[in-house]
Amino acid sequence: MLVLGVTGGIACYKAVELVRLLVKDGFVVQVIMTRGAMEFVTPLTFQTLSGMPVATETFNLTQESEIGHINLADSADLFVIAPATANVIGKIAAGIADDLLTTVLMATKAPVLIAPAMNIHMYENPILQENVRKLRRLGYHFIEPAEGYLACGYEGKGRLPEPEKILEETRRLLKKKDLVGEKLLITAGPNREPLDPVRYLSNRSSGKMGYALARAAIRRGAEVALISGPTELEPPAGARLTSVTTAAEMRHAVLEQFSGCTAVIMAAAVSDYRPVDFARKKIKRGKGPIELRLEPNPDILKEISARKNGKMLVGFAAETGELVANATKKLKDKNLDMIVANNVSEAGAGFDLDTNVATILDRGGTVRSLPLMSKDELAEQILDHLLVLKSQR
Ligand code: C5P
């Protein structure tokens, strides 16, 4: 069971959407509201969406006999406080338990995820910041507020993160932690190879597969360094992100971070070629055709596989034909442990989609064709396969 504490800020309306998402995701959600929260949204709204009576009062005899504050504290697998006001954070940090939410929190052994939402000046207040540091030190989890327009009229940090993001953090805290101790280096996205100050050569990679892998690995307890080409995606919470543009920059970042990791997953669509010349000034329009000369970029994966030193290496192969034959060749050529191949000309597979149809091949000769699935699900499958390979060593 998940206990959601809702405290009194205007972002309460987003907690309503959060409950809807949590229930849809299969969570049993028990909502506790503070008095302040009830000034914004009625308990009936949360009760209707969660299908459970909302707990509000410590000293209400019916609630205490039916729900019970110690019972709530004991049966929670996870506490989420969203939105969390400066007031509730201050009370938790000071050990004050003067209402139902803070009393139950005092009595629980479950992990607690706090999503602060408040005016930017309140958020920046050193007292609040010190309370956050103290709670983090004591093992409370925080999800950073988002930046943007605040209901009080200010712009800045203090918005409650989108409910999807809170849901993702929630899943991460509850998921099996089978990748603890692993340090994954994951590359994602396309490269851009500049031609002149305003033009570049690139490919259609969106970065979605690599980012899904990063999110899944973090959820499962790994440390993740994500080296990403230009994408439109939100950086996964908890990943160490290095942003790069060209294949040469990606190579540099990979080589720099390679020694510290236990496995490398090269999900990036690295540019195979770059223009031989970079025109310092914008290439002018002319009448006739012009010629571009391209030279090969270094093969990053091949280069690191030469000094593999016990690390697991996973490559990707985007193919438009002879999938298994081409992927097998790459697996051997690049001395990989595993390769994830997909036929990018197939419906539902490949670039810029949320789904993929992939075949996993490994150094032991296994060929596993997977059905159409979300990139999030495929990420889990890839990590599962990686763990199996590791256990066979
Ligand atoms: O040979 P091909 O480019 O199809 O190999 C794809 C795999 O190799 C991907 O995992 C990709 O990230 C990686 N790669 C690389 N360096 C390159 C080109 C591809 O590491 N220059």
PDB file of C-alpha atoms in Angstrom, residues 16-174:
ATOM      1  CA  VAL A  16      -5.607  14.568  -7.690  1.00  0.00           C
ATOM      2  CA  GLU A  17      -4.107  13.595 -11.054  1.00  0.00           C
ATOM      3  CA  LEU A  18      -1.311  11.754  -9.253  1.00  0.00           C
ATOM      4  CA  VAL A  19      -3.840   9.567  -7.403  1.00  0.00           C
ATOM      5  CA  ARG A  20      -5.550   8.783 -10.694  1.00  0.00           C
ATOM      6  CA  LEU A  21      -2.218   7.715 -12.260  1.00  0.00           C
ATOM      7  CA  LEU A  22      -1.182   5.664  -9.225  1.00  0.00           C
ATOM      8  CA  VAL A  23      -4.480   3.779  -9.139  1.00  0.00           C
ATOM      9  CA  LYS A  24      -4.270   3.181 -12.894  1.00  0.00           C
ATOM     10  CA  ASP A  25      -0.763   1.793 -12.347  1.00  0.00           C
ATOM     11  CA  GLY A  26      -2.134  -0.726  -9.862  1.00  0.00           C
ATOM     12  CA  PHE A  27      -1.242   0.945  -6.576  1.00  0.00           C
ATOM     13  CA  VAL A  28      -3.555   0.780  -3.575  1.00  0.00           C
ATOM     14  CA  VAL A  29      -3.517   4.385  -2.420  1.00  0.00           C
ATOM     15  CA  GLN A  30      -4.480   5.613   1.023  1.00  0.00           C
ATOM     16  CA  VAL A  31      -4.689   9.403   1.100  1.00  0.00           C
ATOM     17  CA  ILE A  32      -4.030  11.457   4.225  1.00  0.00           C
ATOM     18  CA  MET A  33      -4.937  15.127   3.979  1.00  0.00           C
ATOM     19  CA  THR A  34      -3.906  17.939   6.293  1.00  0.00           C
ATOM     20  CA  ARG A  35      -6.333  20.678   7.286  1.00  0.00           C
ATOM     21  CA  GLY A  36      -4.614  23.036   4.887  1.00  0.00           C
ATOM     22  CA  ALA A  37      -5.050  20.620   1.991  1.00  0.00           C
ATOM     23  CA  MET A  38      -8.787  20.452   2.632  1.00  0.00           C
ATOM     24  CA  GLU A  39      -8.998  24.198   2.029  1.00  0.00           C
ATOM     25  CA  PHE A  40      -7.994  23.509  -1.593  1.00  0.00           C
ATOM     26  CA  VAL A  41      -9.557  20.161  -2.506  1.00  0.00           C
ATOM     27  CA  THR A  42     -12.239  18.169  -0.718  1.00  0.00           C
ATOM     28  CA  PRO A  43     -11.571  14.682   0.680  1.00  0.00           C
ATOM     29  CA  LEU A  44     -14.441  13.444  -1.479  1.00  0.00           C
ATOM     30  CA  THR A  45     -12.365  14.050  -4.639  1.00  0.00           C
ATOM     31  CA  PHE A  46      -9.519  11.861  -3.356  1.00  0.00           C
ATOM     32  CA  GLN A  47     -11.879   9.297  -1.899  1.00  0.00           C
ATOM     33  CA  THR A  48     -13.671   8.897  -5.227  1.00  0.00           C
ATOM     34  CA  LEU A  49     -10.403   8.423  -7.154  1.00  0.00           C
ATOM     35  CA  SER A  50      -8.638   6.183  -4.625  1.00  0.00           C
ATOM     36  CA  GLY A  51     -11.740   4.208  -3.688  1.00  0.00           C
ATOM     37  CA  MET A  52     -10.651   4.475  -0.045  1.00  0.00           C
ATOM     38  CA  PRO A  53     -11.860   6.750   2.746  1.00  0.00           C
ATOM     39  CA  VAL A  54      -9.459   9.652   3.198  1.00  0.00           C
ATOM     40  CA  ALA A  55      -7.806   9.951   6.596  1.00  0.00           C
ATOM     41  CA  THR A  56      -7.767  13.428   8.038  1.00  0.00           C
ATOM     42  CA  GLU A  57      -8.042  13.442  11.830  1.00  0.00           C
ATOM     43  CA  THR A  58      -5.943  11.862  14.540  1.00  0.00           C
ATOM     44  CA  PHE A  59      -8.596  12.148  17.196  1.00  0.00           C
ATOM     45  CA  ASN A  60     -11.603  11.070  15.192  1.00  0.00           C
ATOM     46  CA  LEU A  61     -12.936   7.916  16.837  1.00  0.00           C
ATOM     47  CA  THR A  62     -14.406   6.374  13.681  1.00  0.00           C
ATOM     48  CA  GLN A  63     -11.266   7.006  11.627  1.00  0.00           C
ATOM     49  CA  GLU A  64      -9.024   5.783  14.417  1.00  0.00           C
ATOM     50  CA  SER A  65     -10.960   2.538  14.830  1.00  0.00           C
ATOM     51  CA  GLU A  66     -11.325   1.943  11.078  1.00  0.00           C
ATOM     52  CA  ILE A  67      -7.940   3.109   9.799  1.00  0.00           C
ATOM     53  CA  GLY A  68      -5.762   3.659  12.867  1.00  0.00           C
ATOM     54  CA  HIS A  69      -2.593   5.741  12.739  1.00  0.00           C
ATOM     55  CA  ILE A  70      -0.211   2.929  13.729  1.00  0.00           C
ATOM     56  CA  ASN A  71      -1.895   0.550  11.327  1.00  0.00           C
ATOM     57  CA  LEU A  72      -1.393   3.093   8.523  1.00  0.00           C
ATOM     58  CA  ALA A  73       2.256   3.536   9.466  1.00  0.00           C
ATOM     59  CA  ASP A  74       2.868  -0.235   9.553  1.00  0.00           C
ATOM     60  CA  SER A  75       1.065  -1.235   6.382  1.00  0.00           C
ATOM     61  CA  ALA A  76       2.632   1.402   4.116  1.00  0.00           C
ATOM     62  CA  ASP A  77       5.238   0.188   1.586  1.00  0.00           C
ATOM     63  CA  LEU A  78       5.990   3.755   0.666  1.00  0.00           C
ATOM     64  CA  PHE A  79       5.005   7.252   1.727  1.00  0.00           C
ATOM     65  CA  VAL A  80       4.725  10.020  -0.832  1.00  0.00           C
ATOM     66  CA  ILE A  81       4.098  13.588   0.280  1.00  0.00           C
ATOM     67  CA  ALA A  82       2.916  15.657  -2.676  1.00  0.00           C
ATOM     68  CA  PRO A  83       2.665  18.554  -2.561  1.00  0.00           C
ATOM     69  CA  ALA A  84       4.858  19.053   0.498  1.00  0.00           C
ATOM     70  CA  THR A  85       4.685  22.557   1.988  1.00  0.00           C
ATOM     71  CA  ALA A  86       7.575  24.318   3.730  1.00  0.00           C
ATOM     72  CA  ASN A  87       5.526  23.850   6.896  1.00  0.00           C
ATOM     73  CA  VAL A  88       5.286  20.038   6.721  1.00  0.00           C
ATOM     74  CA  ILE A  89       8.971  19.720   5.768  1.00  0.00           C
ATOM     75  CA  GLY A  90       9.854  21.897   8.763  1.00  0.00           C
ATOM     76  CA  LYS A  91       7.691  19.818  11.060  1.00  0.00           C
ATOM     77  CA  ILE A  92       9.133  16.489   9.900  1.00  0.00           C
ATOM     78  CA  ALA A  93      12.683  17.838  10.187  1.00  0.00           C
ATOM     79  CA  ALA A  94      11.970  19.077  13.711  1.00  0.00           C
ATOM     80  CA  GLY A  95      10.260  15.887  14.831  1.00  0.00           C
ATOM     81  CA  ILE A  96       6.882  17.504  15.354  1.00  0.00           C
ATOM     82  CA  ALA A  97       3.868  15.199  15.116  1.00  0.00           C
ATOM     83  CA  ASP A  98       0.836  17.376  15.701  1.00  0.00           C
ATOM     84  CA  ASP A  99      -1.601  16.069  13.094  1.00  0.00           C
ATOM     85  CA  LEU A 100      -2.409  12.735  11.495  1.00  0.00           C
ATOM     86  CA  LEU A 101       0.108  12.950   8.636  1.00  0.00           C
ATOM     87  CA  THR A 102       3.097  13.920  10.756  1.00  0.00           C
ATOM     88  CA  THR A 103       2.125  11.411  13.452  1.00  0.00           C
ATOM     89  CA  VAL A 104       1.924   8.528  10.975  1.00  0.00           C
ATOM     90  CA  LEU A 105       5.227   9.614   9.414  1.00  0.00           C
ATOM     91  CA  MET A 106       6.847   9.555  12.826  1.00  0.00           C
ATOM     92  CA  ALA A 107       5.678   5.973  13.308  1.00  0.00           C
ATOM     93  CA  THR A 108       6.557   4.497   9.903  1.00  0.00           C
ATOM     94  CA  LYS A 109       9.561   2.458   8.795  1.00  0.00           C
ATOM     95  CA  ALA A 110       8.642   2.763   5.100  1.00  0.00           C
ATOM     96  CA  PRO A 111      10.683   4.913   2.688  1.00  0.00           C
ATOM     97  CA  VAL A 112       9.399   8.471   2.323  1.00  0.00           C
ATOM     98  CA  LEU A 113       9.406  10.475  -0.905  1.00  0.00           C
ATOM     99  CA  ILE A 114       8.837  14.211  -0.505  1.00  0.00           C
ATOM    100  CA  ALA A 115       7.818  16.460  -3.415  1.00  0.00           C
ATOM    101  CA  PRO A 116       8.130  20.084  -2.251  1.00  0.00           C
ATOM    102  CA  ALA A 117       6.017  22.751  -3.939  1.00  0.00           C
ATOM    103  CA  MET A 118       6.057  26.378  -2.841  1.00  0.00           C
ATOM    104  CA  ASN A 119       6.918  29.959  -3.718  1.00  0.00           C
ATOM    105  CA  ILE A 120      10.494  30.341  -5.000  1.00  0.00           C
ATOM    106  CA  HIS A 121      11.579  32.510  -2.067  1.00  0.00           C
ATOM    107  CA  MET A 122      10.187  30.000   0.395  1.00  0.00           C
ATOM    108  CA  TYR A 123      12.049  27.238  -1.460  1.00  0.00           C
ATOM    109  CA  GLU A 124      15.292  29.198  -1.407  1.00  0.00           C
ATOM    110  CA  ASN A 125      14.904  30.078   2.260  1.00  0.00           C
ATOM    111  CA  PRO A 126      18.000  28.721   4.050  1.00  0.00           C
ATOM    112  CA  ILE A 127      15.816  27.273   6.827  1.00  0.00           C
ATOM    113  CA  LEU A 128      13.889  25.168   4.308  1.00  0.00           C
ATOM    114  CA  GLN A 129      17.109  24.211   2.531  1.00  0.00           C
ATOM    115  CA  GLU A 130      18.707  23.157   5.798  1.00  0.00           C
ATOM    116  CA  ASN A 131      15.642  21.065   6.646  1.00  0.00           C
ATOM    117  CA  VAL A 132      15.849  19.360   3.248  1.00  0.00           C
ATOM    118  CA  ARG A 133      19.556  18.616   3.739  1.00  0.00           C
ATOM    119  CA  LYS A 134      18.865  17.218   7.185  1.00  0.00           C
ATOM    120  CA  LEU A 135      16.077  14.969   5.946  1.00  0.00           C
ATOM    121  CA  ARG A 136      18.143  13.767   2.983  1.00  0.00           C
ATOM    122  CA  ARG A 137      20.920  12.901   5.391  1.00  0.00           C
ATOM    123  CA  LEU A 138      18.404  10.905   7.426  1.00  0.00           C
ATOM    124  CA  GLY A 139      17.416   8.921   4.307  1.00  0.00           C
ATOM    125  CA  TYR A 140      14.300  10.766   3.131  1.00  0.00           C
ATOM    126  CA  HIS A 141      13.975  10.949  -0.645  1.00  0.00           C
ATOM    127  CA  PHE A 142      13.230  14.192  -2.416  1.00  0.00           C
ATOM    128  CA  ILE A 143      12.025  14.993  -5.861  1.00  0.00           C
ATOM    129  CA  GLU A 144      13.216  18.443  -6.923  1.00  0.00           C
ATOM    130  CA  PRO A 145      10.563  21.030  -7.717  1.00  0.00           C
ATOM    131  CA  ALA A 146      10.268  22.025 -11.357  1.00  0.00           C
ATOM    132  CA  GLU A 147      10.970  25.498 -12.706  1.00  0.00           C
ATOM    133  CA  GLY A 148       8.370  27.679 -14.323  1.00  0.00           C
ATOM    134  CA  TYR A 149       5.409  29.883 -13.646  1.00  0.00           C
ATOM    135  CA  LEU A 150       4.317  29.742 -10.008  1.00  0.00           C
ATOM    136  CA  ALA A 151       0.748  30.315  -8.851  1.00  0.00           C
ATOM    137  CA  CYS A 152       1.954  33.220  -6.682  1.00  0.00           C
ATOM    138  CA  GLY A 153       2.949  35.089  -9.840  1.00  0.00           C
ATOM    139  CA  TYR A 154       6.696  34.432  -9.634  1.00  0.00           C
ATOM    140  CA  GLU A 155       8.794  32.513 -12.169  1.00  0.00           C
ATOM    141  CA  GLY A 156      11.291  29.994 -10.883  1.00  0.00           C
ATOM    142  CA  LYS A 157      11.874  26.814  -8.952  1.00  0.00           C
ATOM    143  CA  GLY A 158       8.983  25.672  -6.792  1.00  0.00           C
ATOM    144  CA  ARG A 159       6.389  23.991  -8.988  1.00  0.00           C
ATOM    145  CA  LEU A 160       5.262  20.510  -8.094  1.00  0.00           C
ATOM    146  CA  PRO A 161       6.842  18.188 -10.711  1.00  0.00           C
ATOM    147  CA  GLU A 162       4.389  16.674 -13.190  1.00  0.00           C
ATOM    148  CA  PRO A 163       2.447  13.702 -11.748  1.00  0.00           C
ATOM    149  CA  GLU A 164       4.090  11.354 -14.315  1.00  0.00           C
ATOM    150  CA  LYS A 165       7.486  12.241 -12.901  1.00  0.00           C
ATOM    151  CA  ILE A 166       6.342  11.585  -9.323  1.00  0.00           C
ATOM    152  CA  LEU A 167       4.856   8.277 -10.470  1.00  0.00           C
ATOM    153  CA  GLU A 168       8.185   7.312 -12.023  1.00  0.00           C
ATOM    154  CA  GLU A 169      10.073   8.108  -8.817  1.00  0.00           C
ATOM    155  CA  THR A 170       7.485   6.110  -6.895  1.00  0.00           C
ATOM    156  CA  ARG A 171       8.004   3.081  -9.126  1.00  0.00           C
ATOM    157  CA  ARG A 172      11.755   3.482  -8.813  1.00  0.00           C
ATOM    158  CA  LEU A 173      11.602   3.369  -5.027  1.00  0.00           C
ATOM    159  CA  LEU A 174       9.487   0.217  -5.041  1.00  0.00           C
TER     160      LEU A 174
END
